[in-house]
Amino acid sequence: MREEYQSTTFNFRRLIKIGAIAIITLVVVWLQPITYENIDAGNVGIKINLYGTDRGVDNITIVTGRVWYNTWTTKIVEFPTYTQSVDYDPFVITTRDAAEFNVDPKLNYHVNPAMVPQIYRQYRKPLSEIEQQFMRNTIYDAYRIVANSFSSDSVMSNREQFENRIQTMLAKNLAKDGFVYDQLTSAITPPASLRQMIDEKNASIQARLKAENEAKQARAEAEVMKAKADGEATAMLVRARAEAEANRLRQQSLTPLLVQMRLIEKWNGQLPTYGTIPALFKDLSKEK
């Protein structure tokens, strides 16, 4: 009986020991700091030591692919390097003559992989926060500085030059901090009063162009009519000259001998009287 009791006690203690070991093993596995991170294509990761003599942002390593690390002593921060598109809220800028323009910008950019450690050292924030703070301020400053060198009229009449200067300044300022400028889309809206002036100016230009075109068309039609009239007058003159020349030739052809022959042809055998002679000459003149 005593032996059975001792055997039962031993088995019970053994089960408790096994259970304790299992629980401790599970806790250790659950709490162990070793894990991994997959750095996908189009992204760059940096591994930061949190403890030791090399701790902090001064010891940052760029990593890619699958990275094993100790979560107690190491931190992995991932930055996308593919093109990002950010649509910012509109803001107001002021030109040299104090006109206010609304700007609704949209920026496309990507991160320079080689400068990811510098970006983290400088900002210590996720990329989404950097976009809405540093990058937004950089865009606003570029618009503000360039707008101060333009008048309200010149902004609209030199829109391409205005935006080129903004893009040049923006690309330069972003590149210093590791961000590569790709494209900036600007929706610039002028004040209502300036918009009305522009519309009236455009309408005036259109009216002037229309009047000039109508005047050119009228001159062209007048030239056509003049050319036609000149042609008709020339033709009439040619015909008149031809007819006059024909009459002259006919007059020259009426020699005295020819007149006598024609009178003989017209004679009816009777002696002419005073009244019949003019009639004979009249008949001769009809033959010319």
Short mmCIF file of C-alpha atoms in Angstrom, two decimals:
data_model
loop_
_atom_site.label_atom_id
_atom_site.label_comp_id
_atom_site.label_asym_id
_atom_site.label_seq_id
_atom_site.Cartn_x
_atom_site.Cartn_y
_atom_site.Cartn_z
CA MET A 1 0.00 0.00 0.00
CA ARG A 2 2.81 2.32 0.93
CA GLU A 3 4.66 1.47 -2.27
CA GLU A 4 1.56 2.27 -4.34
CA TYR A 5 1.23 5.63 -2.58
CA GLN A 6 4.89 6.47 -3.19
CA SER A 7 4.52 5.50 -6.89
CA THR A 8 1.45 7.67 -7.28
CA THR A 9 3.18 10.60 -5.58
CA PHE A 10 6.21 10.19 -7.85
CA ASN A 11 4.08 10.15 -11.02
CA PHE A 12 2.16 13.20 -9.85
CA ARG A 13 5.35 15.15 -9.16
CA ARG A 14 6.71 14.05 -12.50
CA LEU A 15 3.61 15.36 -14.28
CA ILE A 16 3.86 18.67 -12.43
CA LYS A 17 7.50 18.97 -13.44
CA ILE A 18 6.76 18.18 -17.07
CA GLY A 19 3.87 20.66 -17.09
CA ALA A 20 6.05 23.36 -15.53
CA ILE A 21 8.78 22.77 -18.09
CA ALA A 22 6.23 22.95 -20.89
CA ILE A 23 4.77 26.19 -19.56
CA ILE A 24 8.20 27.75 -19.11
CA THR A 25 9.16 26.64 -22.62
CA LEU A 26 6.02 28.20 -24.06
CA VAL A 27 6.63 31.43 -22.16
CA VAL A 28 10.24 31.55 -23.34
CA VAL A 29 9.19 30.86 -26.94
CA TRP A 30 6.46 33.45 -26.68
CA LEU A 31 8.66 36.08 -25.10
CA GLN A 32 11.92 35.36 -26.91
CA PRO A 33 13.09 38.44 -28.81
CA ILE A 34 14.40 36.79 -31.98
CA THR A 35 12.18 37.42 -34.99
CA TYR A 36 12.50 38.49 -38.64
CA GLU A 37 11.25 41.19 -40.97
CA ASN A 38 10.68 40.91 -44.73
CA ILE A 39 11.83 44.02 -46.61
CA ASP A 40 9.80 43.90 -49.83
CA ALA A 41 11.04 45.04 -53.22
CA GLY A 42 10.68 48.81 -53.61
CA ASN A 43 11.48 49.35 -49.94
CA VAL A 44 14.60 49.91 -47.88
CA GLY A 45 14.97 48.95 -44.22
CA ILE A 46 17.38 50.26 -41.62
CA LYS A 47 18.50 48.30 -38.55
CA ILE A 48 19.06 50.40 -35.43
CA ASN A 49 20.91 49.21 -32.32
CA LEU A 50 19.08 50.17 -29.15
CA TYR A 51 21.70 49.09 -26.60
CA GLY A 52 25.44 48.79 -26.28
CA THR A 53 28.29 51.12 -27.11
CA ASP A 54 27.01 51.60 -30.67
CA ARG A 55 23.42 52.26 -29.74
CA GLY A 56 21.30 54.95 -31.33
CA VAL A 57 21.01 56.42 -34.76
CA ASP A 58 24.76 56.70 -35.23
CA ASN A 59 24.91 52.97 -35.95
CA ILE A 60 22.38 52.37 -38.76
CA THR A 61 22.64 49.62 -41.34
CA ILE A 62 20.64 49.47 -44.57
CA VAL A 63 19.05 46.03 -44.96
CA THR A 64 16.96 44.28 -47.62
CA GLY A 65 15.17 40.94 -47.98
CA ARG A 66 14.54 38.82 -44.84
CA VAL A 67 16.26 40.25 -41.77
CA TRP A 68 16.58 38.40 -38.42
CA TYR A 69 17.02 40.59 -35.37
CA ASN A 70 16.60 40.79 -31.60
CA THR A 71 13.56 42.92 -30.76
CA TRP A 72 14.99 43.72 -27.33
CA THR A 73 18.19 45.27 -28.69
CA THR A 74 17.38 46.12 -32.32
CA LYS A 75 14.75 48.08 -34.23
CA ILE A 76 13.85 47.82 -37.95
CA VAL A 77 12.39 50.86 -39.72
CA GLU A 78 11.17 50.49 -43.32
CA PHE A 79 10.95 53.24 -45.94
CA PRO A 80 9.28 52.80 -49.38
CA THR A 81 11.51 53.90 -52.28
CA TYR A 82 8.88 53.63 -55.02
CA THR A 83 7.04 56.74 -56.24
CA GLN A 84 4.71 58.32 -53.70
CA SER A 85 1.81 60.61 -54.63
CA VAL A 86 0.58 63.16 -52.09
CA ASP A 87 -2.48 65.36 -52.64
CA TYR A 88 -2.16 68.31 -50.26
CA ASP A 89 -4.88 70.55 -48.92
CA PRO A 90 -5.18 73.91 -50.73
CA PHE A 91 -3.39 76.96 -49.38
CA VAL A 92 -3.17 80.68 -50.25
CA ILE A 93 -0.15 82.55 -51.62
CA THR A 94 0.28 86.31 -52.16
CA THR A 95 1.84 87.94 -55.22
CA ARG A 96 4.02 91.06 -55.32
CA ASP A 97 0.93 93.30 -55.73
CA ALA A 98 -0.90 91.63 -52.80
CA ALA A 99 -3.25 89.49 -54.92
CA GLU A 100 -4.21 86.19 -53.28
CA PHE A 101 -4.11 82.96 -55.31
CA ASN A 102 -5.44 79.59 -54.17
CA VAL A 103 -3.08 76.67 -54.83
CA ASP A 104 -4.07 72.99 -54.73
CA PRO A 105 -0.79 71.06 -55.27
CA LYS A 106 -0.19 67.36 -55.87
CA LEU A 107 3.38 66.05 -55.51
CA ASN A 108 4.94 62.87 -56.89
CA TYR A 109 8.32 61.92 -55.39
CA HIS A 110 10.42 58.98 -54.23
CA VAL A 111 13.01 58.42 -51.53
CA ASN A 112 16.72 58.22 -52.36
CA PRO A 113 17.67 54.77 -50.95
CA ALA A 114 21.23 55.82 -50.12
CA MET A 115 19.95 58.67 -47.92
CA VAL A 116 17.41 56.68 -45.87
CA PRO A 117 19.68 56.64 -42.76
CA GLN A 118 20.05 60.44 -42.99
CA ILE A 119 16.26 60.86 -43.30
CA TYR A 120 15.72 58.82 -40.13
CA ARG A 121 18.48 60.60 -38.22
CA GLN A 122 17.03 63.99 -39.13
CA TYR A 123 13.31 63.40 -38.65
CA ARG A 124 12.78 60.27 -36.50
CA LYS A 125 9.25 60.05 -37.93
CA PRO A 126 7.30 57.83 -40.37
CA LEU A 127 7.24 58.93 -43.99
CA SER A 128 3.55 59.90 -43.81
CA GLU A 129 4.31 62.45 -41.08
CA ILE A 130 7.32 63.81 -42.97
CA GLU A 131 5.06 64.37 -46.01
CA GLN A 132 2.56 66.45 -44.04
CA GLN A 133 5.14 68.49 -42.14
CA PHE A 134 8.56 69.07 -43.70
CA MET A 135 7.57 68.39 -47.32
CA ARG A 136 4.37 70.44 -47.17
CA ASN A 137 6.30 73.37 -45.68
CA THR A 138 8.92 73.04 -48.43
CA ILE A 139 6.22 73.18 -51.12
CA TYR A 140 4.51 76.17 -49.49
CA ASP A 141 7.81 78.08 -49.17
CA ALA A 142 8.62 77.47 -52.86
CA TYR A 143 5.26 78.89 -53.94
CA ARG A 144 5.49 81.79 -51.48
CA ILE A 145 9.00 82.88 -52.49
CA VAL A 146 8.37 82.64 -56.22
CA ALA A 147 4.96 84.36 -56.00
CA ASN A 148 6.58 87.36 -54.27
CA SER A 149 8.60 88.01 -57.44
CA PHE A 150 5.56 87.98 -59.76
CA SER A 151 2.67 90.38 -60.17
CA SER A 152 -0.85 88.98 -60.41
CA ASP A 153 -1.00 89.60 -64.17
CA SER A 154 2.39 88.02 -64.82
CA VAL A 155 1.46 84.86 -62.90
CA MET A 156 -1.29 84.15 -65.41
CA SER A 157 0.47 85.44 -68.52
CA ASN A 158 3.75 83.65 -67.63
CA ARG A 159 2.29 80.54 -66.05
CA GLU A 160 4.92 78.17 -67.49
CA GLN A 161 7.82 80.29 -66.24
CA PHE A 162 6.15 80.64 -62.82
CA GLU A 163 5.74 76.89 -62.37
CA ASN A 164 9.22 76.09 -63.75
CA ARG A 165 10.81 78.29 -61.09
CA ILE A 166 8.77 76.59 -58.36
CA GLN A 167 9.73 73.13 -59.60
CA THR A 168 13.43 74.03 -59.79
CA MET A 169 13.44 75.37 -56.22
CA LEU A 170 11.39 72.45 -54.90
CA ALA A 171 13.60 69.80 -56.53
CA LYS A 172 16.72 71.43 -55.06
CA ASN A 173 15.33 71.73 -51.52
CA LEU A 174 13.90 68.21 -51.41
CA ALA A 175 17.08 66.60 -52.78
CA LYS A 176 19.13 67.97 -49.87
CA ASP A 177 17.11 65.82 -47.47
CA GLY A 178 16.96 62.64 -49.56
CA PHE A 179 13.70 63.12 -51.46
CA VAL A 180 13.74 62.98 -55.26
CA TYR A 181 11.27 65.27 -57.02
CA ASP A 182 9.28 63.59 -59.83
CA GLN A 183 6.32 65.83 -60.70
CA LEU A 184 4.25 68.68 -59.31
CA THR A 185 0.70 69.38 -60.46
CA SER A 186 -0.59 72.84 -59.57
CA ALA A 187 -4.19 73.98 -59.65
CA ILE A 188 -3.82 77.75 -59.34
CA THR A 189 -7.01 79.81 -58.98
CA PRO A 190 -6.74 83.62 -59.29
CA PRO A 191 -8.94 86.07 -57.35
CA ALA A 192 -12.46 86.60 -58.72
CA SER A 193 -11.69 90.20 -59.74
CA LEU A 194 -8.60 89.14 -61.68
CA ARG A 195 -10.50 86.28 -63.26
CA GLN A 196 -13.12 88.77 -64.48
CA MET A 197 -10.42 91.06 -65.88
CA ILE A 198 -8.81 88.15 -67.68
CA ASP A 199 -12.15 87.07 -69.15
CA GLU A 200 -12.86 90.63 -70.33
CA LYS A 201 -9.37 90.93 -71.81
CA ASN A 202 -9.77 87.62 -73.62
CA ALA A 203 -13.17 88.72 -74.93
CA SER A 204 -11.64 92.00 -76.16
CA ILE A 205 -8.83 90.14 -77.89
CA GLN A 206 -11.30 87.78 -79.53
CA ALA A 207 -13.42 90.71 -80.72
CA ARG A 208 -10.35 92.48 -82.13
CA LEU A 209 -9.20 89.34 -83.92
CA LYS A 210 -12.69 88.84 -85.32
CA ALA A 211 -12.80 92.47 -86.59
CA GLU A 212 -9.35 92.08 -88.15
CA ASN A 213 -10.40 88.88 -89.87
CA GLU A 214 -13.58 90.50 -91.17
CA ALA A 215 -11.56 93.51 -92.45
CA LYS A 216 -9.09 91.18 -94.17
CA GLN A 217 -11.98 89.28 -95.75
CA ALA A 218 -13.62 92.56 -96.93
CA ARG A 219 -10.32 93.74 -98.44
CA ALA A 220 -9.88 90.41 -100.17
CA GLU A 221 -13.41 90.54 -101.58
CA ALA A 222 -12.88 94.17 -102.73
CA GLU A 223 -9.66 93.18 -104.45
CA VAL A 224 -11.46 90.34 -106.20
CA MET A 225 -14.24 92.69 -107.33
CA LYS A 226 -11.68 95.29 -108.47
CA ALA A 227 -9.74 92.67 -110.37
CA LYS A 228 -12.96 91.49 -112.00
CA ALA A 229 -13.98 95.06 -112.92
CA ASP A 230 -10.48 95.76 -114.26
CA GLY A 231 -10.73 92.64 -116.35
CA GLU A 232 -14.10 93.59 -117.75
CA ALA A 233 -12.92 97.17 -118.49
CA THR A 234 -9.82 95.86 -120.20
CA ALA A 235 -11.93 93.49 -122.29
CA MET A 236 -14.27 96.32 -123.30
CA LEU A 237 -11.32 98.51 -124.18
CA VAL A 238 -9.82 95.77 -126.28
CA ARG A 239 -13.11 95.25 -128.05
CA ALA A 240 -13.53 99.01 -128.64
CA ARG A 241 -10.00 99.29 -129.94
CA ALA A 242 -10.54 96.32 -132.25
CA GLU A 243 -13.77 97.80 -133.55
CA ALA A 244 -12.16 101.19 -134.08
CA GLU A 245 -9.26 99.57 -135.87
CA ALA A 246 -11.72 97.67 -138.10
CA ASN A 247 -13.58 100.88 -138.91
CA ARG A 248 -10.30 102.58 -139.74
CA LEU A 249 -9.33 99.78 -142.05
CA ARG A 250 -12.74 99.89 -143.71
CA GLN A 251 -12.42 103.65 -144.20
CA GLN A 252 -8.98 103.23 -145.76
CA SER A 253 -10.30 100.52 -148.09
CA LEU A 254 -12.94 102.90 -149.64
CA THR A 255 -10.73 104.29 -152.43
CA PRO A 256 -12.31 106.49 -155.15
CA LEU A 257 -12.04 103.67 -157.65
CA LEU A 258 -13.78 101.24 -155.29
CA VAL A 259 -16.52 103.78 -154.72
CA GLN A 260 -17.04 104.13 -158.44
CA MET A 261 -17.22 100.39 -158.91
CA ARG A 262 -19.76 100.06 -156.15
CA LEU A 263 -21.83 102.87 -157.63
CA ILE A 264 -21.79 101.12 -161.00
CA GLU A 265 -22.89 97.88 -159.29
CA LYS A 266 -25.77 99.72 -157.68
CA TRP A 267 -26.78 101.61 -160.87
CA ASN A 268 -30.08 100.50 -162.31
CA GLY A 269 -29.54 101.98 -165.72
CA GLN A 270 -31.15 105.29 -164.94
CA LEU A 271 -29.33 108.55 -164.65
CA PRO A 272 -28.91 109.50 -160.99
CA THR A 273 -30.77 112.44 -159.65
CA TYR A 274 -29.94 114.66 -156.76
CA GLY A 275 -32.09 112.62 -154.37
CA THR A 276 -30.68 109.17 -155.27
CA ILE A 277 -26.96 109.94 -154.85
CA PRO A 278 -27.02 110.15 -151.00
CA ALA A 279 -28.92 106.84 -150.90
CA LEU A 280 -26.15 105.13 -152.92
CA PHE A 281 -23.48 106.39 -150.55
CA LYS A 282 -25.60 105.27 -147.61
CA ASP A 283 -25.74 101.76 -149.02
CA LEU A 284 -21.98 101.78 -149.49
CA SER A 285 -21.46 102.81 -145.88
CA LYS A 286 -23.51 99.86 -144.67
CA GLU A 287 -21.09 97.49 -146.36
CA LYS A 288 -18.14 98.68 -144.35
#
